[in-house]
Amino acid sequence: MKISPKICQKLRRVCPRLGGVLSVGLIMALFITGDIFSQEVKTRADRKTVTAASGPSPAKIIRAGLVEGYPPYSFVGESGAPQGLAVDMANALARHMGLQLDFTIGSRAEIHKAFQEKRLDILLWTPYLKIGDEALEPMPPYAVSSDFIFVREEDSSIQGANFLQDREIIVVEGDIAQFYLVRTKITDRIITAASPLQALEMLSLGTGDALLLPGPTGLDIAGNNESIKVKVLTGPVTAYRRNFFFGIHRGDRELAAILSQGLEQLQESGESGLIYARWHDLPGWDHVSISRLMFYLILAAVGVLAVFAAVFVWGMSQNRKAARRARELAREIGEREAADAELRKHRHHLDQLVAERTGQLESDLAAQKMEIAALQTDTALVGRENREAKEFHTISGLAYWEYDIDRGLVRMSEEAFWLYGRPLKAGQPSFEEMSRYYHDESGRRFRTALKWAAEKGEPFALELGLLLSDGVSRRHFFKGHPVRDTSGRIWLIRAIVQDITVRAEIENDLRQALSEASKIIENMSMAIITLDNRLTVTGINRVAERLFSLSAQKVLGKNLIDEAFPEFKKTELEGQLRNVLDGRRTTPFEFSIGGSPARQWYSADICPLNDGLVVYICGISEKKGLEESLNESETRFQRLFNGFPYPALLIRYRDGVTVNINRSGELFFGMARQEIIGRTDLELRLWENQEERLHFLNELRRQGDIAKREFLFNRIDGTVFRGRLSAVLIPLGGQWHVAAFLEDQGLAKKVENELRQTHEILDNIMEFSPTIIFSTTARGIVKSSSRNLESVLQKEGPEIIGRNISEFWPSWPSVQPNSEPGISDRFFDFELVQPIGKEMRTYWVRLIPLAEAGGDGSDFLVLAEDISPRLKQIEVMDNYAARVSRAEADAARLSAQLESIGKTQENDYLMPVIYEEKGV
């Protein structure tokens, strides 16, 4: 090797300077290294002194449990001995602390059972147990690892932990990964395996979507098993970390202290790091002391100095050689110039030869390019065939089929033999045999499709019916395409055959289910309206058409509120639709359209969809009417109950507590309502004989009602009386109650006599009183008449009763029952102007409300009196008073007396006949 003189001169100038600098650095490094080395020696001597002073102690035997099948943490080597990070860490700790380990190797269940039975002192690593388990003493971890996500090699749908939502995930049973999935509720579809090897095999064979496993364990097992086709995603699972620690029994503080001290010594000496790096393949990791590092630096510096010295000596020798070589070059230059002249002479001849040879090579190159193009075409065809074959074999349930048009041969894969029910020993079928597999119409379509592909060069796909030799019918999906040769001629038809019998049955069942569902929806008693997010009607069933008396064509494509159903505006339905569109939840609700009495009530519910809404509507007008009728019935019952002339009690059946009592009951018991309600009949001491009470209750429970049974009862003052008791079981407020009516025999007779006398008096009054007396309903229907009314109307009683009083007196006011609160306990007074013959008569009318059982509201007793003469007299008196007021002052006393006389006569004459409601 020759070096130019310039390079040699530069090296000669640089080497002395660089050598000086390196010498100074080397001397300083020696001083620093000596100091550090002396400190290191002193530290190690101190440690040996402490160890020697403590003295040897007899080795303590520790029974250690090891779960197999978790490389590189714990597994059984080829020699049968336990190996792994946990084993090396335990051996190193035992060596430092003077312990002796007795290993027990087994499955997870065996090791943990032995540990729980205290046949083991320590678990070398606990990836299954949760930290803080009550059975373990807290220990610091000696290694930390992360779990990785494993998926099948061909699966690209999962890119990270964010893609695990609602997926099927495989974990080792009892592992911390299972606890993580259960706690975070990422998915409920968890598949457990007994070991990491089983989990990887399940994933490779198609079970589940992903696997959570420590990265080194999964990679080690997959690398040693070629049948496992999985890959690991980049990046660990950051949601949790896997801490490896020694598991010991809770309360074993002595062993915990020994292990903790041993772990500290391993970490200080760096041995734990070496073990971790060796089993995790961390290149270049070692615990090197500073003194050793400086020693290697010094050796490197000495080597560099030696190299520079050699370079310096070599440069001097090269300088001398360069001078000698310069002289030789001068001589060679002269010789080269002569050779160049000779060379130019032969170059022209050489150019001619090169041009001839180049033309020949170009022609050869063109021929070779054509051959290469043909080879590339053949290679592409072979590659395509290989890819198609691989696709056929990877898709489950598919078979490979070919038809050679030129030779009339059929070739198919082993799967096709199974699909056609043909034994392998029968060999490949001929085209005629192949055609006979597809019978009738399927056979004709099969031959037509092959002919079309061969003539037109287009692919085809069809479903065919197949009848096997054993009489079983099958359905095949046949998809094929023609194959051309290099000249473009079709010589082969290649196809894929798939058995779709099960799929065809499922599709048929699905069509039937959809048809039945459509019929169910159409026959539902609930109206269904589908809307998009703009409230445009997209669908409506027949029930909705009948409910709202319209056709689907008139509302489809129109806005529900503005166009299709404008009566829905400003209803509860419109508000609830807006709430759902705004993202707020809604519950079933009721709404109405129209006004009284044609108001229609509906119940509705709204279900949001991805692209719209579904509204369910059901008419409840009849239900509302029943509810109103029920409320009205309860109101009537209360009025009847309160107006009953005998003591009436409402008692809760399950506990006998009195919940209501009428006014007659208060008078009968001589106690206020508040004193009776809330007390039982036993507390009131109503029954004289308790056996009669029990017999009465049992019979009431069996029959539901009892009418007028005589029993002995006690009054409040202690006297005994015989009374008739009637009772009935009725539901009120969702509970059964007993409505009891008590009738005192003596009191009943007295009331009957008084009532009969009252009726006689009333009949006499109505017959002979100058006042017009009759009764009407709240709507003006005449129920009873009198002689005065018949005389005024000049009609007979049957002609008046049952007709509305407004037919005779058009100016009669309309009074609706219960139109105002308290109508049942107030009088109504008004004046009525009515033409009688040729005269206008004025009547003073008083309406007295009456409550009658079984009526449709309050009836009225009508008292009417003709006050026309008195009004005329009042008018005359007013005129007379006006004239008197204009008289002299001395006539004032006389005028006052006349007015007083006039008022006295008016009061005597206009005194109304008032009947108390109770007396009537």
mmCIF file of N, CA, C and O in Angstrom, residues 644-676:
data_model
loop_
_atom_site.group_PDB
_atom_site.id
_atom_site.type_symbol
_atom_site.label_atom_id
_atom_site.label_comp_id
_atom_site.label_asym_id
_atom_site.label_seq_id
_atom_site.Cartn_x
_atom_site.Cartn_y
_atom_site.Cartn_z
ATOM 1 N N PHE A 644 -126.818 8.245 53.866
ATOM 2 C CA PHE A 644 -127.612 7.110 54.324
ATOM 3 C C PHE A 644 -128.207 7.439 55.698
ATOM 4 O O PHE A 644 -127.495 7.933 56.587
ATOM 5 N N PRO A 645 -129.497 7.176 55.902
ATOM 6 C CA PRO A 645 -130.133 7.598 57.167
ATOM 7 C C PRO A 645 -129.725 6.765 58.358
ATOM 8 O O PRO A 645 -129.972 7.163 59.497
ATOM 9 N N TYR A 646 -129.119 5.590 58.144
ATOM 10 C CA TYR A 646 -128.709 4.729 59.239
ATOM 11 C C TYR A 646 -127.196 4.823 59.422
ATOM 12 O O TYR A 646 -126.467 5.258 58.528
ATOM 13 N N PRO A 647 -126.681 4.392 60.559
ATOM 14 C CA PRO A 647 -125.215 4.396 60.760
ATOM 15 C C PRO A 647 -124.521 3.532 59.713
ATOM 16 O O PRO A 647 -124.910 2.384 59.477
ATOM 17 N N ALA A 648 -123.529 4.078 59.067
ATOM 18 C CA ALA A 648 -122.766 3.369 58.025
ATOM 19 C C ALA A 648 -121.281 3.546 58.315
ATOM 20 O O ALA A 648 -120.811 4.651 58.586
ATOM 21 N N LEU A 649 -120.554 2.415 58.268
ATOM 22 C CA LEU A 649 -119.123 2.435 58.528
ATOM 23 C C LEU A 649 -118.396 1.804 57.342
ATOM 24 O O LEU A 649 -118.901 0.841 56.731
ATOM 25 N N LEU A 650 -117.216 2.335 57.031
ATOM 26 C CA LEU A 650 -116.330 1.769 55.997
ATOM 27 C C LEU A 650 -115.089 1.258 56.716
ATOM 28 O O LEU A 650 -114.333 2.035 57.293
ATOM 29 N N ILE A 651 -114.903 -0.075 56.711
ATOM 30 C CA ILE A 651 -113.856 -0.721 57.504
ATOM 31 C C ILE A 651 -112.876 -1.418 56.558
ATOM 32 O O ILE A 651 -113.304 -2.094 55.610
ATOM 33 N N ARG A 652 -111.564 -1.226 56.810
ATOM 34 C CA ARG A 652 -110.541 -1.914 56.019
ATOM 35 C C ARG A 652 -110.536 -3.395 56.404
ATOM 36 O O ARG A 652 -110.421 -3.746 57.567
ATOM 37 N N TYR A 653 -110.639 -4.267 55.403
ATOM 38 C CA TYR A 653 -110.884 -5.681 55.665
ATOM 39 C C TYR A 653 -109.679 -6.364 56.324
ATOM 40 O O TYR A 653 -109.852 -7.199 57.206
ATOM 41 N N ARG A 654 -108.447 -5.995 55.906
ATOM 42 C CA ARG A 654 -107.285 -6.769 56.360
ATOM 43 C C ARG A 654 -106.987 -6.571 57.847
ATOM 44 O O ARG A 654 -106.437 -7.455 58.489
ATOM 45 N N ASP A 655 -107.317 -5.419 58.435
ATOM 46 C CA ASP A 655 -106.993 -5.195 59.838
ATOM 47 C C ASP A 655 -108.182 -4.706 60.666
ATOM 48 O O ASP A 655 -108.063 -4.502 61.875
ATOM 49 N N GLY A 656 -109.388 -4.501 60.033
ATOM 50 C CA GLY A 656 -110.572 -4.108 60.776
ATOM 51 C C GLY A 656 -110.590 -2.670 61.234
ATOM 52 O O GLY A 656 -111.408 -2.310 62.102
ATOM 53 N N VAL A 657 -109.735 -1.801 60.688
ATOM 54 C CA VAL A 657 -109.670 -0.404 61.106
ATOM 55 C C VAL A 657 -110.751 0.389 60.380
ATOM 56 O O VAL A 657 -110.924 0.259 59.162
ATOM 57 N N THR A 658 -111.479 1.237 61.110
ATOM 58 C CA THR A 658 -112.509 2.078 60.525
ATOM 59 C C THR A 658 -111.854 3.241 59.783
ATOM 60 O O THR A 658 -111.049 3.982 60.350
ATOM 61 N N VAL A 659 -112.207 3.405 58.488
ATOM 62 C CA VAL A 659 -111.618 4.466 57.681
ATOM 63 C C VAL A 659 -112.618 5.566 57.355
ATOM 64 O O VAL A 659 -112.225 6.647 56.917
ATOM 65 N N ASN A 660 -113.947 5.307 57.566
ATOM 66 C CA ASN A 660 -114.925 6.362 57.278
ATOM 67 C C ASN A 660 -116.220 6.024 58.021
ATOM 68 O O ASN A 660 -116.528 4.861 58.309
ATOM 69 N N ILE A 661 -117.003 7.076 58.362
ATOM 70 C CA ILE A 661 -118.294 6.907 59.031
ATOM 71 C C ILE A 661 -119.173 8.082 58.624
ATOM 72 O O ILE A 661 -118.696 9.206 58.420
ATOM 73 N N ASN A 662 -120.474 7.831 58.452
ATOM 74 C CA ASN A 662 -121.365 8.916 58.027
ATOM 75 C C ASN A 662 -121.890 9.686 59.242
ATOM 76 O O ASN A 662 -121.602 9.353 60.399
ATOM 77 N N ARG A 663 -122.677 10.730 58.925
ATOM 78 C CA ARG A 663 -123.182 11.595 59.993
ATOM 79 C C ARG A 663 -124.117 10.837 60.930
ATOM 80 O O ARG A 663 -124.098 11.033 62.144
ATOM 81 N N SER A 664 -124.957 9.931 60.371
ATOM 82 C CA SER A 664 -125.862 9.149 61.213
ATOM 83 C C SER A 664 -125.086 8.289 62.180
ATOM 84 O O SER A 664 -125.492 8.082 63.339
ATOM 85 N N GLY A 665 -123.920 7.767 61.724
ATOM 86 C CA GLY A 665 -123.088 6.967 62.616
ATOM 87 C C GLY A 665 -122.537 7.791 63.755
ATOM 88 O O GLY A 665 -122.435 7.317 64.897
ATOM 89 N N GLU A 666 -122.122 9.026 63.460
ATOM 90 C CA GLU A 666 -121.626 9.893 64.538
ATOM 91 C C GLU A 666 -122.716 10.129 65.590
ATOM 92 O O GLU A 666 -122.458 10.058 66.805
ATOM 93 N N LEU A 667 -123.959 10.415 65.119
ATOM 94 C CA LEU A 667 -125.050 10.644 66.061
ATOM 95 C C LEU A 667 -125.383 9.379 66.832
ATOM 96 O O LEU A 667 -125.686 9.424 68.033
ATOM 97 N N PHE A 668 -125.308 8.225 66.151
ATOM 98 C CA PHE A 668 -125.656 6.967 66.800
ATOM 99 C C PHE A 668 -124.664 6.627 67.907
ATOM 100 O O PHE A 668 -125.042 6.242 69.014
ATOM 101 N N PHE A 669 -123.365 6.770 67.604
ATOM 102 C CA PHE A 669 -122.340 6.427 68.580
ATOM 103 C C PHE A 669 -122.111 7.546 69.592
ATOM 104 O O PHE A 669 -121.446 7.329 70.616
ATOM 105 N N GLY A 670 -122.592 8.740 69.284
ATOM 106 C CA GLY A 670 -122.374 9.848 70.203
ATOM 107 C C GLY A 670 -120.921 10.270 70.286
ATOM 108 O O GLY A 670 -120.470 10.779 71.309
ATOM 109 N N MET A 671 -120.192 10.061 69.227
ATOM 110 C CA MET A 671 -118.759 10.397 69.184
ATOM 111 C C MET A 671 -118.476 11.146 67.887
ATOM 112 O O MET A 671 -119.187 10.989 66.878
ATOM 113 N N ALA A 672 -117.434 11.983 67.947
ATOM 114 C CA ALA A 672 -117.037 12.736 66.754
ATOM 115 C C ALA A 672 -116.364 11.788 65.756
ATOM 116 O O ALA A 672 -115.873 10.712 66.094
ATOM 117 N N ARG A 673 -116.355 12.216 64.513
ATOM 118 C CA ARG A 673 -115.769 11.410 63.432
ATOM 119 C C ARG A 673 -114.299 11.100 63.705
ATOM 120 O O ARG A 673 -113.821 9.984 63.481
ATOM 121 N N GLN A 674 -113.533 12.086 64.217
ATOM 122 C CA GLN A 674 -112.110 11.898 64.466
ATOM 123 C C GLN A 674 -111.855 10.869 65.564
ATOM 124 O O GLN A 674 -110.801 10.236 65.595
ATOM 125 N N GLU A 675 -112.834 10.691 66.477
ATOM 126 C CA GLU A 675 -112.658 9.726 67.555
ATOM 127 C C GLU A 675 -112.927 8.297 67.095
ATOM 128 O O GLU A 675 -112.454 7.345 67.728
ATOM 129 N N ILE A 676 -113.679 8.120 66.006
ATOM 130 C CA ILE A 676 -114.050 6.782 65.544
ATOM 131 C C ILE A 676 -113.070 6.272 64.487
ATOM 132 O O ILE A 676 -112.658 5.102 64.524
#
